[in-house]
mmCIF file of C-alpha atoms in Angstrom:
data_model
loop_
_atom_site.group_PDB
_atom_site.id
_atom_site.type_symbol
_atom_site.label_atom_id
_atom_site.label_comp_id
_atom_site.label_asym_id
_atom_site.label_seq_id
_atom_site.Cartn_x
_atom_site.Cartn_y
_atom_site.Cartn_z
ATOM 1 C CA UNK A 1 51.027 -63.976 22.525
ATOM 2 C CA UNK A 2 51.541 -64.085 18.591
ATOM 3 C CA UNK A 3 52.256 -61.375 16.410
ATOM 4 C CA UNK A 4 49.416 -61.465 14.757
ATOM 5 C CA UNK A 5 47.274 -60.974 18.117
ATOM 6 C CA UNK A 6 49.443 -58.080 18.738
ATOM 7 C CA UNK A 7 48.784 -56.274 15.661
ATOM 8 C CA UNK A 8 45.315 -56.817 15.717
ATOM 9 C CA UNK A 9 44.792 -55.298 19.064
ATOM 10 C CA UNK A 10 47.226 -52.525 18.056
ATOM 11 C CA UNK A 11 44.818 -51.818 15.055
ATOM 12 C CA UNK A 12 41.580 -51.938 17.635
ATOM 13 C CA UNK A 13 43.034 -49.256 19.930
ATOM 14 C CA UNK A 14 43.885 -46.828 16.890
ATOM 15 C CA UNK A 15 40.325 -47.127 14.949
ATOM 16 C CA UNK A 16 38.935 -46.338 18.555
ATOM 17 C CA UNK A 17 41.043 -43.388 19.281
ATOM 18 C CA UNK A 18 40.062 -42.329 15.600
ATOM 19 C CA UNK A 19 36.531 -42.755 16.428
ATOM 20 C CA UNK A 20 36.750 -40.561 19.113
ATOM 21 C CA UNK A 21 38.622 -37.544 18.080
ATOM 22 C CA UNK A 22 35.845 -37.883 15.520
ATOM 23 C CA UNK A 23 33.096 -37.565 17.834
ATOM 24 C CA UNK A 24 34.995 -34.869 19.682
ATOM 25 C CA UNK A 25 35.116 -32.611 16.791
ATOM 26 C CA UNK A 26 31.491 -32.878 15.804
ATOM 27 C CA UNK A 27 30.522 -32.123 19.161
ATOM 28 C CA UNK A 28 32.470 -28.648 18.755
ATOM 29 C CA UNK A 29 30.888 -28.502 15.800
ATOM 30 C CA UNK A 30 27.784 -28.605 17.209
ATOM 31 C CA UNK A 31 28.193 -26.712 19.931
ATOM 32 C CA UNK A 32 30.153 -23.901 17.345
ATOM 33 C CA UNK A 33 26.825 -23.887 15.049
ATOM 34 C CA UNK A 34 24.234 -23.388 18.285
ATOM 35 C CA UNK A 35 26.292 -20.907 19.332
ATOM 36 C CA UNK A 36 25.865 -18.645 16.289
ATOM 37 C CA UNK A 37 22.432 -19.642 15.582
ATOM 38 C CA UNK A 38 21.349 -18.667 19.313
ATOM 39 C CA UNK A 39 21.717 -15.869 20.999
ATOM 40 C CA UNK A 40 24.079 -16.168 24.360
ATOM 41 C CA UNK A 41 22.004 -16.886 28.138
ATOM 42 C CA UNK A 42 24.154 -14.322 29.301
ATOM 43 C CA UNK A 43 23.047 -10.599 29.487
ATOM 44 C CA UNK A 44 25.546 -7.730 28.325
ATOM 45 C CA UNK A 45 27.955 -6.187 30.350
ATOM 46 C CA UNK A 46 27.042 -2.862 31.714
ATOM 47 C CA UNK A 47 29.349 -1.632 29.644
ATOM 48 C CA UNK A 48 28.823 -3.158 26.671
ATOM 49 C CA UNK A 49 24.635 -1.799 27.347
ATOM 50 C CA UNK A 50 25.430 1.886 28.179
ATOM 51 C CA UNK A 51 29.131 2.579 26.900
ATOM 52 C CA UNK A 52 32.238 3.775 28.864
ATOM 53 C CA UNK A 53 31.937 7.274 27.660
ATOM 54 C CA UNK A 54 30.643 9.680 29.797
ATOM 55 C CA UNK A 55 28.806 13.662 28.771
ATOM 56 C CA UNK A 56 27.283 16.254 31.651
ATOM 57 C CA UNK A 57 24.900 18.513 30.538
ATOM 58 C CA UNK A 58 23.851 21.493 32.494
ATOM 59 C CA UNK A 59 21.099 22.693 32.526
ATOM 60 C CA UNK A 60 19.346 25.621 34.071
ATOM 61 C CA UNK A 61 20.382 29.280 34.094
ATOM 62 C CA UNK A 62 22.987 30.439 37.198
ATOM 63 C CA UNK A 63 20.541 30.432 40.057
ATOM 64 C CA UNK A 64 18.806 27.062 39.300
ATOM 65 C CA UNK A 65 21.649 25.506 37.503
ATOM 66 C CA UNK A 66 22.465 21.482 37.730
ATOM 67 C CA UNK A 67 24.811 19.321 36.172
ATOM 68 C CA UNK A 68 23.407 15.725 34.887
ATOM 69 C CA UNK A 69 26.265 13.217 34.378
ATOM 70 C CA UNK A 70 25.005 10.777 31.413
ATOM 71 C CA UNK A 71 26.360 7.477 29.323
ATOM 72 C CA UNK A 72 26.992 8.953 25.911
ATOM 73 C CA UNK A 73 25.697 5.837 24.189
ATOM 74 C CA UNK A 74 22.371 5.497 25.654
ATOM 75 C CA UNK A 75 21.960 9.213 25.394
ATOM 76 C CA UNK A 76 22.450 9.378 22.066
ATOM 77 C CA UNK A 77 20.243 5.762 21.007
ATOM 78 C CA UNK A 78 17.486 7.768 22.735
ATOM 79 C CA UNK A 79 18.035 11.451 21.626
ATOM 80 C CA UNK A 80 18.152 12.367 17.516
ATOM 81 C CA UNK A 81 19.124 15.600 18.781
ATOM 82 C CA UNK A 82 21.701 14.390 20.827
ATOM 83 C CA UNK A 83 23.346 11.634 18.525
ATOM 84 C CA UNK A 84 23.574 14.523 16.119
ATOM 85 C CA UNK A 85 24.971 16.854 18.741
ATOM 86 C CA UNK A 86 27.803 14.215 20.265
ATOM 87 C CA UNK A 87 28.210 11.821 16.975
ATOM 88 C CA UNK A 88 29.700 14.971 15.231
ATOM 89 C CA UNK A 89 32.325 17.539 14.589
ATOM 90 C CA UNK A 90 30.686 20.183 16.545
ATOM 91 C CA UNK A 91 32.107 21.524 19.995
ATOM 92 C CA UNK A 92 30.116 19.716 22.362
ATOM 93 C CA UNK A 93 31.444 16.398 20.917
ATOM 94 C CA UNK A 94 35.019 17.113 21.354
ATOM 95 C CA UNK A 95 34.626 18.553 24.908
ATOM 96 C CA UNK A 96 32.020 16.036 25.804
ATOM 97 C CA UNK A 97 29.615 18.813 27.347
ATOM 98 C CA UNK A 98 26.627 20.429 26.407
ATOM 99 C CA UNK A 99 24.836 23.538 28.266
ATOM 100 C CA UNK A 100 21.112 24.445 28.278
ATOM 101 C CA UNK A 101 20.727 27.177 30.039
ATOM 102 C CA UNK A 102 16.696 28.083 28.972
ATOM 103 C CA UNK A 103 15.624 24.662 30.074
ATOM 104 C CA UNK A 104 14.357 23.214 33.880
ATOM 105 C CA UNK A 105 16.107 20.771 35.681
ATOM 106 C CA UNK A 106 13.285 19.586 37.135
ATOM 107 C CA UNK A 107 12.055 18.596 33.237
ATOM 108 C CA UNK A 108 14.853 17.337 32.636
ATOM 109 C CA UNK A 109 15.717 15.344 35.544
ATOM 110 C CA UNK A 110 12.001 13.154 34.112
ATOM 111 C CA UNK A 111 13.956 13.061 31.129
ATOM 112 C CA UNK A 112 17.361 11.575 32.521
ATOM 113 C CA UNK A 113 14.460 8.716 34.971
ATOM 114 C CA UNK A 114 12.813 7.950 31.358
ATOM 115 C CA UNK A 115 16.592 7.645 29.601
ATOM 116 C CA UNK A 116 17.655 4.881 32.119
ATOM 117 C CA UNK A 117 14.628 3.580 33.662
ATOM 118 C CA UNK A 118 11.837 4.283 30.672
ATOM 119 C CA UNK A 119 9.583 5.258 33.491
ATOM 120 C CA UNK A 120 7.513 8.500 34.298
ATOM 121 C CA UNK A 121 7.225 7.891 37.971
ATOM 122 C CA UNK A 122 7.957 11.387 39.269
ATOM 123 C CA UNK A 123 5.115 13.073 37.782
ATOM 124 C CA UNK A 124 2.818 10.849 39.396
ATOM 125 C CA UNK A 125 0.098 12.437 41.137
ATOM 126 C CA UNK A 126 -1.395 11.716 44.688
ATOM 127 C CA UNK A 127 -5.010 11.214 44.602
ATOM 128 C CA UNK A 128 -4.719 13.655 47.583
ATOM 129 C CA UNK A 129 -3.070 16.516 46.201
ATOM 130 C CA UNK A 130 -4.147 19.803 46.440
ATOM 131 C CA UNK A 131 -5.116 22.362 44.086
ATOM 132 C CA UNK A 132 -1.436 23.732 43.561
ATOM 133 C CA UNK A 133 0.159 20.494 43.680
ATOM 134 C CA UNK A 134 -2.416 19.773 40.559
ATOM 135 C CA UNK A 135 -0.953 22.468 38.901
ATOM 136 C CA UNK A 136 2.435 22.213 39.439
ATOM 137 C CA UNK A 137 2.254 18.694 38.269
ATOM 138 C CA UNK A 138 0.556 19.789 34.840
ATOM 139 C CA UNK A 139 3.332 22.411 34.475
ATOM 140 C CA UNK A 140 6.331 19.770 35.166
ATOM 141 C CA UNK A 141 4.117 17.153 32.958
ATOM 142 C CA UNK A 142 4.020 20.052 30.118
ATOM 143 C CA UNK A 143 7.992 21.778 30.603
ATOM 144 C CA UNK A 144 8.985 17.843 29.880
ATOM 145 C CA UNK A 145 7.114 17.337 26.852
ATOM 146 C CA UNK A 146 8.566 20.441 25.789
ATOM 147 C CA UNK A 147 11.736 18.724 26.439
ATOM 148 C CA UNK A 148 10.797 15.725 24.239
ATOM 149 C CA UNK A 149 9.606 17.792 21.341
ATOM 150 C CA UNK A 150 12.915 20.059 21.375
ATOM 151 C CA UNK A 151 15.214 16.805 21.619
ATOM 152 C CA UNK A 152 13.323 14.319 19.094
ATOM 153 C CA UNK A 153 12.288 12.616 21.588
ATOM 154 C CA UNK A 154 9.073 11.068 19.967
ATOM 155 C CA UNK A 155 8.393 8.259 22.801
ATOM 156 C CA UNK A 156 8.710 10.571 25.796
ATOM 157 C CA UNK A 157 6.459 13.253 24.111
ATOM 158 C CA UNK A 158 3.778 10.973 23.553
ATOM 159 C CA UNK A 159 3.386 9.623 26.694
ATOM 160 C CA UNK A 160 3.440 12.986 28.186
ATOM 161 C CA UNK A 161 0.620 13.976 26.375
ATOM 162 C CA UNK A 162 -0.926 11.096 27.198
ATOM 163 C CA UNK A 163 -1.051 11.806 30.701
ATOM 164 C CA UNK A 164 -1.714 15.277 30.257
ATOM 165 C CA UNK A 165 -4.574 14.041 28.035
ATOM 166 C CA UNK A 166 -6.247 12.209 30.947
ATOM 167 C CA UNK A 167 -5.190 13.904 34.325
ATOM 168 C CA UNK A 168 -7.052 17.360 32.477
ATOM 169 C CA UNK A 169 -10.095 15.223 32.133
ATOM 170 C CA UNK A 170 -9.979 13.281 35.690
ATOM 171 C CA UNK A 171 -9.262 15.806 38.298
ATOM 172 C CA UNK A 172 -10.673 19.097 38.542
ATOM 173 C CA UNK A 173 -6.960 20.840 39.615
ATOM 174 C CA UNK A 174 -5.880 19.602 36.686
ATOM 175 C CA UNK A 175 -8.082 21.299 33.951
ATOM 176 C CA UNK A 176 -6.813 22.840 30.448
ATOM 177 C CA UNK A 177 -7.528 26.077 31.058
ATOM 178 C CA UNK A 178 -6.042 29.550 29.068
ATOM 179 C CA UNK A 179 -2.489 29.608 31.267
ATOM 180 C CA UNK A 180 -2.098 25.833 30.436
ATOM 181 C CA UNK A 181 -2.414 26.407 26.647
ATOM 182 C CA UNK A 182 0.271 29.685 26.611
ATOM 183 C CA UNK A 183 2.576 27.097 28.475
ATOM 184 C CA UNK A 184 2.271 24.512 26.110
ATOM 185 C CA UNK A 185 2.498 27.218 23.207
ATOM 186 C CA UNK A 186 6.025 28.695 25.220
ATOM 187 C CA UNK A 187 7.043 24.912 25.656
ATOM 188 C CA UNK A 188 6.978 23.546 22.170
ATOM 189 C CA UNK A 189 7.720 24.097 18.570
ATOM 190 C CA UNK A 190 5.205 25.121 15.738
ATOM 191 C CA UNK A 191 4.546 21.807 14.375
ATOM 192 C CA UNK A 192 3.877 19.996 17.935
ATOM 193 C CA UNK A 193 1.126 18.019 18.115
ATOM 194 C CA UNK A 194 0.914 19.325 21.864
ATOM 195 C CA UNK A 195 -0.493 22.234 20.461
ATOM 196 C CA UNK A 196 -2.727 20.804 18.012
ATOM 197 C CA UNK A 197 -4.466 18.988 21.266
ATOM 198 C CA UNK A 198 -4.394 22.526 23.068
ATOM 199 C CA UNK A 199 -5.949 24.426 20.617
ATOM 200 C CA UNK A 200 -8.282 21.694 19.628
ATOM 201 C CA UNK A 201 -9.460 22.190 23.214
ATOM 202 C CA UNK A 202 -9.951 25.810 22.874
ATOM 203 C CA UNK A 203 -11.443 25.767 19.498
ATOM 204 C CA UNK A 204 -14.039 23.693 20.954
ATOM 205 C CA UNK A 205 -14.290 25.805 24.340
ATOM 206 C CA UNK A 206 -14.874 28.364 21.965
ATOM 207 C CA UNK A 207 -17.444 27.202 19.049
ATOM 208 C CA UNK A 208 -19.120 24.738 20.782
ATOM 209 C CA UNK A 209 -21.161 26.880 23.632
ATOM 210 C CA UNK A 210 -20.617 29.969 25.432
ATOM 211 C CA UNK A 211 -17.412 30.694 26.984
ATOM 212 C CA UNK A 212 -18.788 31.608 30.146
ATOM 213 C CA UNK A 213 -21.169 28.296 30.663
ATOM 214 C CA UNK A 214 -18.121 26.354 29.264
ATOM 215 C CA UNK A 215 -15.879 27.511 32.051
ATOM 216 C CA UNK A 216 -18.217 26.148 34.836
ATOM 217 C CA UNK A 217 -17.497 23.175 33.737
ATOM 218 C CA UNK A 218 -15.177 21.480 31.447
ATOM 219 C CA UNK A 219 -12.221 24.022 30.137
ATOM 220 C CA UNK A 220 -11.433 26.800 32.768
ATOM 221 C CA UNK A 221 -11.672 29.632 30.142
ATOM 222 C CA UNK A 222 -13.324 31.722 31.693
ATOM 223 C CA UNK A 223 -13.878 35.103 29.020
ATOM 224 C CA UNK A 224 -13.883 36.415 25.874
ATOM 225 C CA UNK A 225 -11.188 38.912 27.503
ATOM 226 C CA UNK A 226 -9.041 36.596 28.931
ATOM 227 C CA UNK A 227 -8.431 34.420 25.366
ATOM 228 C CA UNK A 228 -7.718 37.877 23.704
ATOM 229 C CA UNK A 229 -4.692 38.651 26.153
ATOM 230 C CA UNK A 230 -3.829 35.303 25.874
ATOM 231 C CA UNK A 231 -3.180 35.686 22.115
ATOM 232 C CA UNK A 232 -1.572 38.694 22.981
ATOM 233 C CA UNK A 233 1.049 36.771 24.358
ATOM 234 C CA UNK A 234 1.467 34.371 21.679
ATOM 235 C CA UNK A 235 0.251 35.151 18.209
ATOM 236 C CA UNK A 236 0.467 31.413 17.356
ATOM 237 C CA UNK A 237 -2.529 30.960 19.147
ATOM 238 C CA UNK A 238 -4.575 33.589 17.564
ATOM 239 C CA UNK A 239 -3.354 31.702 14.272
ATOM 240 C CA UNK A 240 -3.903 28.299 15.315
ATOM 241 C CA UNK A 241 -7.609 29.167 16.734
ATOM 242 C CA UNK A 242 -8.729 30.392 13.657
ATOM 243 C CA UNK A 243 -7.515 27.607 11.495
ATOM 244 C CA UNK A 244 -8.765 24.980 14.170
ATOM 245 C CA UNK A 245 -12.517 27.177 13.617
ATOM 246 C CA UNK A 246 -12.826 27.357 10.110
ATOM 247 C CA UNK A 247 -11.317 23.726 9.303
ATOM 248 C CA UNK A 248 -13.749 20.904 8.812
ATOM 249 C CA UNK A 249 -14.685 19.315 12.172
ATOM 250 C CA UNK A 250 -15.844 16.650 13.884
ATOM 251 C CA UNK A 251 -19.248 16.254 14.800
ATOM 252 C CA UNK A 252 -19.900 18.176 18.563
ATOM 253 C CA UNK A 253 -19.187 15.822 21.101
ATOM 254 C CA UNK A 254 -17.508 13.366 19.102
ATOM 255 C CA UNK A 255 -14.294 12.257 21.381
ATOM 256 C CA UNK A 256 -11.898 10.074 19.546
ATOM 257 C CA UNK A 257 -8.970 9.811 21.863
ATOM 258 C CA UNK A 258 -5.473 11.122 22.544
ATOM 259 C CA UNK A 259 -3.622 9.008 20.225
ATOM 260 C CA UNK A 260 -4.552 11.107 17.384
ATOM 261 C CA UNK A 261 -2.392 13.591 18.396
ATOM 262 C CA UNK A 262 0.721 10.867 18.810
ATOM 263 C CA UNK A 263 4.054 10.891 16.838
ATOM 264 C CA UNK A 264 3.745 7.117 16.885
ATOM 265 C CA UNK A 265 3.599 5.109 13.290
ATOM 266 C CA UNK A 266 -0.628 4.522 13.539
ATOM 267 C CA UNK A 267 -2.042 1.388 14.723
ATOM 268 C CA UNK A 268 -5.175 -0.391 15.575
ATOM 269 C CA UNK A 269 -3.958 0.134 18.902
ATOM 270 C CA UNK A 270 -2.396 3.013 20.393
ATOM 271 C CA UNK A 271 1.119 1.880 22.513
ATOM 272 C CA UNK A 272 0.551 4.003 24.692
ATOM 273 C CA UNK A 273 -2.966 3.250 25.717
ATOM 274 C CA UNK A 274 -2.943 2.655 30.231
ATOM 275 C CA UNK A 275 -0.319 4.911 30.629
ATOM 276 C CA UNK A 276 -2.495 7.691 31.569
ATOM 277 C CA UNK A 277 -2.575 6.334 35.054
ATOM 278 C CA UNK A 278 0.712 7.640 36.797
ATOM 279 C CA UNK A 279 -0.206 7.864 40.370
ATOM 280 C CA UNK A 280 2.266 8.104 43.357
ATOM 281 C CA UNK A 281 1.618 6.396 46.238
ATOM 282 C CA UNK A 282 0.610 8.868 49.351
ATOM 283 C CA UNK A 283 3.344 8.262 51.763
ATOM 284 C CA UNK A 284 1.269 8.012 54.231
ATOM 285 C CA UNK A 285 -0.921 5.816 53.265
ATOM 286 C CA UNK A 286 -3.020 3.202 55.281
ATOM 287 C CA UNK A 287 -3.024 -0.129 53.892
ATOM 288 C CA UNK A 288 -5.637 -3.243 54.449
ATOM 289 C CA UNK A 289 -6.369 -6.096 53.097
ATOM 290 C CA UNK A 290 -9.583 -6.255 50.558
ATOM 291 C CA UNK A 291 -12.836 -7.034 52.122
ATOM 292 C CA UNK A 292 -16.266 -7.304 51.385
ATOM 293 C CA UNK A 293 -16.383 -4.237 53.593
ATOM 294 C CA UNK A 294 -14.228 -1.216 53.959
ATOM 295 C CA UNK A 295 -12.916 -1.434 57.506
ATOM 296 C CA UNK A 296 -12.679 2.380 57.667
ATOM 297 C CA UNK A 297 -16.266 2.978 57.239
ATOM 298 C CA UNK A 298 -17.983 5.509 59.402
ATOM 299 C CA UNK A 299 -14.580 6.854 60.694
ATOM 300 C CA UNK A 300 -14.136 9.890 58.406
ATOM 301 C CA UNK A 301 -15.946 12.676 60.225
ATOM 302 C CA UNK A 302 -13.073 14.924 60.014
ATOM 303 C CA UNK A 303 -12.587 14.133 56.245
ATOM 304 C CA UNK A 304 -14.399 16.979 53.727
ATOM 305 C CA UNK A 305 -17.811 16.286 52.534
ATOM 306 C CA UNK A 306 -18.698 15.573 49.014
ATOM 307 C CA UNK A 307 -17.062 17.582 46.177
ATOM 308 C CA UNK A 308 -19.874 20.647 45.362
ATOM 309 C CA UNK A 309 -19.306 19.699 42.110
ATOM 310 C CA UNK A 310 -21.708 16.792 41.080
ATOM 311 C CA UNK A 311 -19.613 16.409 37.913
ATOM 312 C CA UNK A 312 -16.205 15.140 39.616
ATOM 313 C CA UNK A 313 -15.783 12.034 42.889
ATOM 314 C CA UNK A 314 -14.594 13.095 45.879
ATOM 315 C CA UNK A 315 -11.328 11.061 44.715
ATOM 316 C CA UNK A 316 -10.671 14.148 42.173
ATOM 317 C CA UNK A 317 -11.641 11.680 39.359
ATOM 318 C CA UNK A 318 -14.634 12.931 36.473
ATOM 319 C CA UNK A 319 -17.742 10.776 37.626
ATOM 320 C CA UNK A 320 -17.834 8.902 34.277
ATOM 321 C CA UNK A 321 -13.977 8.349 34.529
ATOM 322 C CA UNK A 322 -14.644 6.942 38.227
ATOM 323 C CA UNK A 323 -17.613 4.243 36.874
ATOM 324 C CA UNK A 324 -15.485 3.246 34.124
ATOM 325 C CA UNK A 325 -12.255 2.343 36.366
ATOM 326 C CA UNK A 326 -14.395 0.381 38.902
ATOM 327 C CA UNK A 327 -16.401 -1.323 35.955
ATOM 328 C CA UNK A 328 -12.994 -2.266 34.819
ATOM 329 C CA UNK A 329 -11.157 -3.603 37.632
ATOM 330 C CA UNK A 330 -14.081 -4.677 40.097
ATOM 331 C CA UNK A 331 -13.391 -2.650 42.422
ATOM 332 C CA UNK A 332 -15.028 -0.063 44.769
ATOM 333 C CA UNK A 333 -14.475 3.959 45.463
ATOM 334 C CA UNK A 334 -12.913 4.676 48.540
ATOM 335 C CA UNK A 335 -13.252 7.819 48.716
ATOM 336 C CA UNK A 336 -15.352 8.907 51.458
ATOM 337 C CA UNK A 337 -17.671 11.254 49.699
ATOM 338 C CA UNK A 338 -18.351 8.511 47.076
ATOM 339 C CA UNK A 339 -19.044 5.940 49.938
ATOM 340 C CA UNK A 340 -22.018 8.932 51.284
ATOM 341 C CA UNK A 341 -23.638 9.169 47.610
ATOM 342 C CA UNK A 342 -23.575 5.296 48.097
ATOM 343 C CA UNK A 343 -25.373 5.147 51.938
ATOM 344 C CA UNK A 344 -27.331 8.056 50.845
ATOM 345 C CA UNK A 345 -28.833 6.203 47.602
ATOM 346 C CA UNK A 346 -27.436 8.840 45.126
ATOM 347 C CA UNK A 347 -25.283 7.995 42.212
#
């Protein structure tokens, strides 16, 4: 083979391998560029998302007292009171514990379940639920607002009153009456719009018709006596009651919604509207499929009869309340006092 051959093919071989180291490094280009102009498939660690650093908080006085092991980080993007508590100088962020003795674990046990799972599942209410379980779940619903106004907490305290809002107005147990206003009063700070919704409540219990025929059947307050001691206990309300009476109001009757009483920047729609509907599942429950037909029917003779009150479904739901949900989801009451007003040709 000639010389000349040889140097020709010698040349061929290097403008090839030239070519494609050249190719090589614009593909890392490429893939360098797309990699810091998207973000990565992965997820974060679990450590990168909640932090390696660890705070307990107890809470409770001696008798009731628990000890709640949290993720510093995701405490503190949640909490301004606690970024300012463990982001600091002060004690509690040197020795990495904070103690609460005045609060209820119970509250605060909600608050840890919205913290790492932002869900309000354990204040759900069974449909079923008696006339203290009503209660108690307006007074766990009401002790963890409290928490979520004391620990800037403006997410958490709006959708607590949220559900307070409509569980009052659904189910009969679950009414706003005098010993649920001094609770939210004890609960929360002067400038909570909790208590702006409470006393806006009372204010209209109060100036709207007579206390008496207003107990029967929206509010629960039941005398003129009764809201006096109740301002005994909390002068706030005395205050509040009057400024709520003499202020400018709304026209009688006029409802305009929960979300006027939100923490939330205002918007055409309120964030936090269908959240009101926080319902555990009985645990014994019977499930069926859907038919045209409820395959129960007739078999409730040991079940109560209709509720006495006209104004409320035997599910514990407000009549109107009841309509509006099966209007809106196309399905039927299965309560069985709602399926009797049916047979019997009553609304």
């Amino acid at each position: 083979m000639s010389t000349s051959s040889q140097v020709n093919r010698q040349q061929d071989n290097y403008t090839a391998t030239a070519m494609s180291r050249k190719a090589s490094v614009q593909r890392s280009n490429n893939n360098k560029q797309a990699s810091e102009g998207n973000p990565p498939l992965l997820l974060p660690l679990f450590s990168e998302t909640f932090g390696t650093e660890i705070v307990q908080i107890t809470v409770g006085d001696d008798e009731f007292k628990r000890i709640f092991t949290v993720h510093k980080n995701l405490l503190t993007s949640k909490s301004r009171f606690f970024s300012a508590m463990f982001d600091s100088n002060f004690l509690e962020a040197m020795t990495s514990t904070a103690s609460f003795p005045e609060d209820d674990p119970s509250a605060f046990e909600v608050l840890m379940e919205w913290i790492y799972y932002d869900s309000l599942k354990s204040i759900g209410l069974n449909s079923r639920h008696t006339q203290e379980e009503g209660r108690e779940n307006m007074r766990k619903i009401i002790t963890t607002l409290g928490l979520g106004d004391k620990y800037c907490i403006d997410e958490l305290a709006d959708r607590c009153l949220t559900i307070l809002y409509y569980r009052s107005r659904d189910y009969v147990s679950c009414r706003l009456d005098l010993d649920m206003i001094g609770l939210i009063y004890a609960a929360t700070g002067p400038i909570s719009t909790a208590r702006k919704y409470a006393i806006s409540e009372l204010a209209e219990a109060v100036s709207t018709t007579s206390v008496p025929a207003r107990a029967r059947s929206i509010s629960g307050i039941t005398t003129a006596l009764g809201i006096s001691e109740t301002c005994k206990q909390n002068r706030d309300i005395l205050d509040d009651l009057f400024k709520a009476i003499t202020a400018t109001r709304q026209p009688s009757g006029r409802d305009i919604g929960v979300c006027q009483f939100h923490l939330h920047p205002k918007a055409a729609v309120c964030p936090y509207a269908g959240m009101d509907e926080e319902l555990a599942v009985p645990q014994n429950s019977v499930y069926y499929p859907k038919a045209a037909v409820y395959p129960y029917a007739g078999l409730d003779g040991e079940l109560a009869g209709p509720s006495q009150n006209k104004m409320y479904c035997g599910c514990g739901r407000s009549r109107s309340r009841c309509n509006y949900r099966q209007a809106k989801t196309g399905t039927h009451c299965l309560a069985p006092s709602r399926r009797r007003w049916k047979l019997a040709g009553r609304n």
